[in-house]
Amino acid sequence: MENIDEIDLSALSDDELVEQMHDDLYDGLKEEIEEGTHILLDRGWEPYAVLQDALVEGMRIVGIDFRDGILFVPEVLMSANAMKGGMAILRPLLAETGAPTVGKMVIGTVKGDIHDIGKNLVAMMLEGAGFEVINLGINNPVENYLNALEEHKPELLGMSALLTTTMPYMKVVIDTLVEQSIRDDYIVVVGGAPLNEEFGNAIGADAYCRDAAVAVETCKELVAEMRAAN
Ligand code: B1M
């Protein structure tokens, strides 16, 4: 028998649907998030608008209630999983610009840290802007970064951390690059909710980026500067 409480997402207005998607994200309903994402796209929404207004905003609300002890880890994991469902649909669309490679980045979340939603968002947005991105995933010790830099020879190294306990590891990576006399071969970009510009400067990064959109603009500028200097 059909569940009479089930909401017909396609019957909702855009605003109602976006609000419903925030609720569905909160409740970790992956299929509903995927359906809502498709509906907004079918209605002509830009993929970036779906990402920001429906998904990122929904995840922001989840974050507040997680911080305040209203939501707990298993629930937030469900939300993250639902968000990934929507992101999987948007990723190819955001990357579809057909723009030439404007730069290459090796990106990963640092050792001890398993948060990857924001990092994947940055990776996705960079791809959408024409960058080639090698995504190392989560929990990366310095060796992973070094091996990837050696193998892929990117202009950019990107590190993400979401915990105050893991953000100092970014300095370990940068110090290792200095020790190996290869620091100046790369543009090092860092980001993550607990970081700020002061921290980025203190650890010797080239740039701190507060969000994915800033990361794209900053990386474009820094790569252009590097190419102009060479
Ligand atoms: Co975690 N967690 N978590 N968590 N979690 C936070 C970060 C926290 C702030 C929640 C809170 O208390 N309010 C808190 C950290 C507190 C602190 O350190 N001061 C916290 C904690 C404590 C923990 C655990 C320790 C909880 C526990 O076990 N007791 C644990 C740690 C596990 C570990 O890493 N070792 C943990 C676990 C988890 C889950 C696994 C349940 C899940 C992660 C799932 C996943 O990522 N696959 C999770 C989640 C989802 C969150 C919150 C709710 C949301 C993070 C997120 O995805 N945000 C988060 C609260 C919050 O941040 N509001 C929280 C959405 C994302 C789009 O934003 O990641 O900030 P964000 O990325 C942004 C920018 O920061 C920037 O651009 C992105 C897009 O605009 N950015 C970059 C990020 N990386 C960048 C790199 C760049 C440039 C920009 O260049 C390279």
GROMACS .gro file of C-alpha atoms and ligand atoms in nm:
model
  321
    1MET     CA    1   0.000   0.000   0.000
    2GLU     CA    2   0.128   0.346  -0.082
    3ASN     CA    3   0.249   0.549   0.212
    4ILE     CA    4  -0.001   0.835   0.239
    5ASP     CA    5   0.261   1.049   0.416
    6GLU     CA    6   0.495   1.029   0.119
    7ILE     CA    7   0.549   1.369  -0.041
    8ASP     CA    8   0.533   1.409  -0.416
    9LEU     CA    9   0.847   1.619  -0.463
   10SER     CA   10   0.763   1.706  -0.820
   11ALA     CA   11   0.438   1.874  -0.705
   12LEU     CA   12   0.625   2.123  -0.486
   13SER     CA   13   0.723   2.474  -0.593
   14ASP     CA   14   1.097   2.545  -0.620
   15ASP     CA   15   1.112   2.709  -0.278
   16GLU     CA   16   0.911   2.431  -0.114
   17LEU     CA   17   1.127   2.169  -0.280
   18VAL     CA   18   1.451   2.331  -0.164
   19GLU     CA   19   1.314   2.350   0.189
   20GLN     CA   20   1.202   1.987   0.167
   21MET     CA   21   1.552   1.891   0.048
   22HIS     CA   22   1.700   2.059   0.355
   23ASP     CA   23   1.469   1.840   0.566
   24ASP     CA   24   1.554   1.530   0.363
   25LEU     CA   25   1.925   1.600   0.399
   26TYR     CA   26   1.871   1.642   0.771
   27ASP     CA   27   1.693   1.306   0.777
   28GLY     CA   28   1.960   1.140   0.562
   29LEU     CA   29   1.721   1.046   0.281
   30LYS     CA   30   1.955   0.982  -0.009
   31GLU     CA   31   1.695   0.876  -0.267
   32GLU     CA   32   1.485   1.184  -0.199
   33ILE     CA   33   1.790   1.407  -0.231
   34GLU     CA   34   1.875   1.244  -0.564
   35GLU     CA   35   1.517   1.287  -0.683
   36GLY     CA   36   1.505   1.651  -0.570
   37THR     CA   37   1.836   1.721  -0.741
   38HIS     CA   38   1.703   1.577  -1.068
   39ILE     CA   39   1.381   1.775  -1.041
   40LEU     CA   40   1.560   2.108  -0.990
   41LEU     CA   41   1.793   2.035  -1.281
   42ASP     CA   42   1.497   1.940  -1.500
   43ARG     CA   43   1.339   2.273  -1.408
   44GLY     CA   44   1.640   2.449  -1.551
   45TRP     CA   45   1.835   2.521  -1.232
   46GLU     CA   46   2.210   2.567  -1.276
   47PRO     CA   47   2.400   2.279  -1.113
   48TYR     CA   48   2.591   2.527  -0.897
   49ALA     CA   49   2.265   2.675  -0.765
   50VAL     CA   50   2.134   2.329  -0.675
   51LEU     CA   51   2.459   2.260  -0.499
   52GLN     CA   52   2.463   2.582  -0.299
   53ASP     CA   53   2.096   2.641  -0.224
   54ALA     CA   54   1.970   2.288  -0.175
   55LEU     CA   55   2.272   2.082  -0.064
   56VAL     CA   56   2.535   2.307   0.096
   57GLU     CA   57   2.272   2.512   0.280
   58GLY     CA   58   2.107   2.191   0.404
   59MET     CA   59   2.441   2.061   0.528
   60ARG     CA   60   2.504   2.391   0.708
   61ILE     CA   61   2.187   2.333   0.910
   62VAL     CA   62   2.298   1.977   0.986
   63GLY     CA   63   2.632   2.119   1.106
   64ILE     CA   64   2.467   2.359   1.348
   65ASP     CA   65   2.257   2.086   1.510
   66PHE     CA   66   2.556   1.850   1.522
   67ARG     CA   67   2.753   2.122   1.701
   68ASP     CA   68   2.468   2.179   1.943
   69GLY     CA   69   2.432   1.811   2.027
   70ILE     CA   70   2.092   1.773   1.861
   71LEU     CA   71   2.226   1.539   1.592
   72PHE     CA   72   2.483   1.265   1.652
   73VAL     CA   73   2.749   1.100   1.439
   74PRO     CA   74   2.533   0.820   1.284
   75GLU     CA   75   2.269   1.075   1.180
   76VAL     CA   76   2.527   1.311   1.037
   77LEU     CA   77   2.680   1.021   0.846
   78MET     CA   78   2.339   0.955   0.692
   79SER     CA   79   2.316   1.323   0.598
   80ALA     CA   80   2.664   1.313   0.447
   81ASN     CA   81   2.567   1.004   0.249
   82ALA     CA   82   2.252   1.174   0.121
   83MET     CA   83   2.456   1.479   0.024
   84LYS     CA   84   2.698   1.258  -0.166
   85GLY     CA   85   2.403   1.118  -0.364
   86GLY     CA   86   2.318   1.468  -0.484
   87MET     CA   87   2.680   1.554  -0.544
   88ALA     CA   88   2.731   1.245  -0.759
   89ILE     CA   89   2.460   1.375  -0.993
   90LEU     CA   90   2.602   1.728  -1.001
   91ARG     CA   91   2.971   1.636  -1.034
   92PRO     CA   92   2.973   1.556  -1.408
   93LEU     CA   93   2.754   1.858  -1.481
   94LEU     CA   94   2.985   2.093  -1.295
   95ALA     CA   95   3.283   1.938  -1.469
   96GLU     CA   96   3.116   1.957  -1.810
   97THR     CA   97   3.240   2.302  -1.905
   98GLY     CA   98   3.486   2.155  -2.152
   99ALA     CA   99   3.734   2.422  -2.048
  100PRO     CA  100   4.099   2.343  -2.111
  101THR     CA  101   4.308   2.239  -1.812
  102VAL     CA  102   4.386   2.559  -1.630
  103GLY     CA  103   4.602   2.382  -1.377
  104LYS     CA  104   4.652   2.058  -1.191
  105MET     CA  105   4.597   1.995  -0.818
  106VAL     CA  106   4.674   1.708  -0.587
  107ILE     CA  107   4.425   1.736  -0.302
  108GLY     CA  108   4.361   1.535   0.012
  109THR     CA  109   4.234   1.551   0.367
  110VAL     CA  110   4.521   1.531   0.615
  111LYS     CA  111   4.620   1.243   0.839
  112GLY     CA  112   4.379   1.167   1.123
  113ASP     CA  113   4.088   1.340   0.952
  114ILE     CA  114   3.809   1.160   0.768
  115HIS     CA  115   3.595   1.459   0.667
  116ASP     CA  116   3.574   1.472   0.290
  117ILE     CA  117   3.257   1.652   0.185
  118GLY     CA  118   3.409   1.999   0.166
  119LYS     CA  119   3.730   1.870   0.012
  120ASN     CA  120   3.532   1.682  -0.253
  121LEU     CA  121   3.331   1.994  -0.317
  122VAL     CA  122   3.649   2.191  -0.375
  123ALA     CA  123   3.777   1.914  -0.605
  124MET     CA  124   3.449   1.912  -0.794
  125MET     CA  125   3.439   2.288  -0.835
  126LEU     CA  126   3.797   2.296  -0.953
  127GLU     CA  127   3.718   2.028  -1.211
  128GLY     CA  128   3.419   2.233  -1.316
  129ALA     CA  129   3.650   2.528  -1.368
  130GLY     CA  130   3.880   2.322  -1.591
  131PHE     CA  131   4.142   2.202  -1.344
  132GLU     CA  132   4.269   1.847  -1.345
  133VAL     CA  133   4.231   1.713  -0.991
  134ILE     CA  134   4.397   1.413  -0.832
  135ASN     CA  135   4.192   1.339  -0.523
  136LEU     CA  136   4.382   1.141  -0.261
  137GLY     CA  137   4.081   1.099  -0.034
  138ILE     CA  138   4.103   1.113   0.345
  139ASN     CA  139   4.354   1.048   0.623
  140ASN     CA  140   4.668   1.122   0.421
  141PRO     CA  141   5.011   1.099   0.578
  142VAL     CA  142   5.285   1.316   0.429
  143GLU     CA  143   5.414   1.026   0.216
  144ASN     CA  144   5.088   1.014   0.021
  145TYR     CA  145   5.121   1.379  -0.075
  146LEU     CA  146   5.489   1.343  -0.166
  147ASN     CA  147   5.427   1.035  -0.383
  148ALA     CA  148   5.138   1.203  -0.563
  149LEU     CA  149   5.338   1.522  -0.624
  150GLU     CA  150   5.621   1.315  -0.767
  151GLU     CA  151   5.386   1.109  -0.987
  152HIS     CA  152   5.150   1.378  -1.114
  153LYS     CA  153   5.368   1.691  -1.109
  154PRO     CA  154   5.085   1.937  -1.040
  155GLU     CA  155   5.118   2.312  -0.991
  156LEU     CA  156   4.900   2.296  -0.681
  157LEU     CA  157   4.891   2.100  -0.358
  158GLY     CA  158   4.562   2.126  -0.169
  159MET     CA  159   4.509   2.014   0.188
  160SER     CA  160   4.185   2.004   0.383
  161ALA     CA  161   4.125   1.963   0.759
  162LEU     CA  162   3.805   1.992   0.958
  163LEU     CA  163   3.938   1.931   1.306
  164THR     CA  164   4.144   2.159   1.526
  165THR     CA  165   4.344   1.848   1.616
  166THR     CA  166   4.435   1.765   1.255
  167MET     CA  167   4.494   2.111   1.105
  168PRO     CA  168   4.850   2.131   1.250
  169TYR     CA  169   4.941   1.834   1.029
  170MET     CA  170   4.935   2.069   0.730
  171LYS     CA  171   5.250   2.226   0.871
  172VAL     CA  172   5.414   1.884   0.890
  173VAL     CA  173   5.356   1.843   0.517
  174ILE     CA  174   5.479   2.192   0.430
  175ASP     CA  175   5.787   2.155   0.653
  176THR     CA  176   5.868   1.828   0.477
  177LEU     CA  177   5.849   2.003   0.139
  178VAL     CA  178   6.089   2.266   0.274
  179GLU     CA  179   6.327   1.999   0.408
  180GLN     CA  180   6.328   1.831   0.068
  181SER     CA  181   6.389   2.167  -0.106
  182ILE     CA  182   6.076   2.131  -0.317
  183ARG     CA  183   5.849   2.377  -0.135
  184ASP     CA  184   5.879   2.642  -0.405
  185ASP     CA  185   5.790   2.397  -0.681
  186TYR     CA  186   5.425   2.402  -0.569
  187ILE     CA  187   5.147   2.638  -0.479
  188VAL     CA  188   5.010   2.518  -0.146
  189VAL     CA  189   4.645   2.592  -0.080
  190VAL     CA  190   4.469   2.501   0.246
  191GLY     CA  191   4.111   2.505   0.365
  192GLY     CA  192   3.859   2.368   0.610
  193ALA     CA  193   3.611   2.508   0.860
  194PRO     CA  194   3.849   2.561   1.159
  195LEU     CA  195   4.121   2.735   0.954
  196ASN     CA  196   4.166   3.102   0.885
  197GLU     CA  197   4.400   3.326   0.692
  198GLU     CA  198   4.628   3.379   0.990
  199PHE     CA  199   4.675   3.003   1.028
  200GLY     CA  200   4.745   2.966   0.657
  201ASN     CA  201   5.016   3.231   0.680
  202ALA     CA  202   5.161   3.087   1.000
  203ILE     CA  203   5.216   2.741   0.849
  204GLY     CA  204   5.363   2.880   0.527
  205ALA     CA  205   5.079   2.805   0.284
  206ASP     CA  206   5.040   3.023  -0.024
  207ALA     CA  207   4.669   3.067   0.035
  208TYR     CA  208   4.386   2.988   0.273
  209CYS     CA  209   4.048   2.958   0.100
  210ARG     CA  210   3.731   2.985   0.301
  211ASP     CA  211   3.513   2.800   0.050
  212ALA     CA  212   3.512   2.617  -0.280
  213ALA     CA  213   3.428   2.923  -0.488
  214VAL     CA  214   3.716   3.120  -0.335
  215ALA     CA  215   3.942   2.818  -0.390
  216VAL     CA  216   3.864   2.819  -0.762
  217GLU     CA  217   3.935   3.191  -0.802
  218THR     CA  218   4.248   3.178  -0.588
  219CYS     CA  219   4.389   2.874  -0.770
  220LYS     CA  220   4.326   3.035  -1.108
  221GLU     CA  221   4.511   3.351  -1.002
  222LEU     CA  222   4.803   3.169  -0.842
  223VAL     CA  223   4.854   2.936  -1.138
  224ALA     CA  224   4.841   3.231  -1.379
  225GLU     CA  225   5.102   3.413  -1.166
  226MET     CA  226   5.323   3.103  -1.153
  227ARG     CA  227   5.303   3.055  -1.531
  228ALA     CA  228   5.373   3.422  -1.594
  229ALA     CA  229   5.681   3.405  -1.369
  230ASN     CA  230   5.827   3.099  -1.549
  231B1M    CO1  231   3.265   1.598   1.208
  231B1M     N1  232   3.316   1.757   1.312
  231B1M     N2  233   3.352   1.485   1.339
  231B1M     N3  234   3.187   1.450   1.110
  231B1M     N4  235   3.157   1.725   1.119
  231B1M     C1  236   3.283   1.885   1.253
  231B1M     C2  237   3.399   1.934   1.169
  231B1M     C3  238   3.260   1.975   1.383
  231B1M     C4  239   3.289   2.124   1.362
  231B1M     C5  240   3.117   1.952   1.435
  231B1M     C6  241   3.084   2.032   1.557
  231B1M     O1  242   3.122   1.996   1.666
  231B1M     N5  243   3.014   2.141   1.537
  231B1M     C7  244   3.358   1.907   1.485
  231B1M     C8  245   3.501   1.962   1.488
  231B1M     C9  246   3.530   2.044   1.613
  231B1M    C10  247   3.671   2.090   1.614
  231B1M     O2  248   3.765   2.029   1.574
  231B1M     N6  249   3.685   2.209   1.665
  231B1M    C11  250   3.354   1.762   1.437
  231B1M    C12  251   3.390   1.651   1.517
  231B1M    C13  252   3.426   1.681   1.661
  231B1M    C14  253   3.394   1.520   1.466
  231B1M    C15  254   3.434   1.392   1.542
  231B1M    C16  255   3.558   1.405   1.632
  231B1M    C17  256   3.308   1.347   1.617
  231B1M    C18  257   3.327   1.230   1.707
  231B1M     O3  258   3.361   1.123   1.664
  231B1M     N7  259   3.306   1.258   1.834
  231B1M    C19  260   3.461   1.293   1.426
  231B1M    C20  261   3.606   1.299   1.375
  231B1M    C21  262   3.642   1.189   1.278
  231B1M    C22  263   3.780   1.214   1.215
  231B1M     O4  264   3.791   1.289   1.121
  231B1M     N8  265   3.883   1.151   1.269
  231B1M    C23  266   3.368   1.348   1.323
  231B1M    C24  267   3.305   1.270   1.228
  231B1M    C25  268   3.217   1.317   1.134
  231B1M    C26  269   3.136   1.227   1.040
  231B1M    C27  270   3.213   1.103   0.994
  231B1M    C28  271   3.012   1.185   1.115
  231B1M    C29  272   3.095   1.329   0.926
  231B1M    C30  273   3.193   1.333   0.808
  231B1M    C31  274   3.143   1.262   0.685
  231B1M    C32  275   3.228   1.291   0.566
  231B1M     O5  276   3.292   1.394   0.550
  231B1M     N9  277   3.230   1.193   0.477
  231B1M    C33  278   3.107   1.462   0.999
  231B1M    C34  279   3.048   1.583   0.954
  231B1M    C35  280   2.959   1.571   0.831
  231B1M    C36  281   3.070   1.707   1.018
  231B1M    C37  282   3.001   1.843   0.992
  231B1M    C38  283   2.862   1.835   1.054
  231B1M    C39  284   2.985   1.889   0.852
  231B1M    C40  285   3.116   1.893   0.773
  231B1M    C41  286   3.080   1.918   0.631
  231B1M     O6  287   3.077   1.826   0.552
  231B1M    N10  288   3.045   2.045   0.601
  231B1M    C42  289   3.098   1.942   1.071
  231B1M    C43  290   3.027   2.066   1.125
  231B1M    C44  291   3.049   2.186   1.038
  231B1M     O7  292   3.150   2.200   0.972
  231B1M    N11  293   2.955   2.273   1.040
  231B1M    C45  294   3.174   1.852   1.160
  231B1M    C46  295   3.000   2.084   0.468
  231B1M    C47  296   3.121   2.118   0.382
  231B1M    C48  297   3.069   2.163   0.247
  231B1M     O8  298   3.191   2.227   0.444
  231B1M     O9  299   3.388   2.080   0.509
  231B1M    O10  300   3.376   2.322   0.588
  231B1M     P1  301   3.346   2.219   0.484
  231B1M    O11  302   3.421   2.265   0.351
  231B1M    C49  303   3.409   2.394   0.295
  231B1M    C50  304   3.518   2.491   0.344
  231B1M    O12  305   3.568   2.462   0.473
  231B1M    C51  306   3.621   2.488   0.235
  231B1M    O13  307   3.543   2.470   0.119
  231B1M    C52  308   3.437   2.378   0.146
  231B1M    C53  309   3.321   2.407   0.054
  231B1M    O14  310   3.280   2.540   0.055
  231B1M    N12  311   3.725   2.386   0.232
  231B1M    C54  312   3.836   2.408   0.156
  231B1M    C55  313   3.734   2.265   0.287
  231B1M    N13  314   3.848   2.206   0.251
  231B1M    C56  315   3.913   2.291   0.169
  231B1M    C57  316   4.034   2.280   0.100
  231B1M    C58  317   4.076   2.388   0.022
  231B1M    C59  318   3.997   2.503   0.012
  231B1M    C60  319   3.877   2.515   0.077
  231B1M    O15  320   4.189   2.388  -0.047
  231B1M    C61  321   4.263   2.269  -0.059
   0.00000   0.00000   0.00000
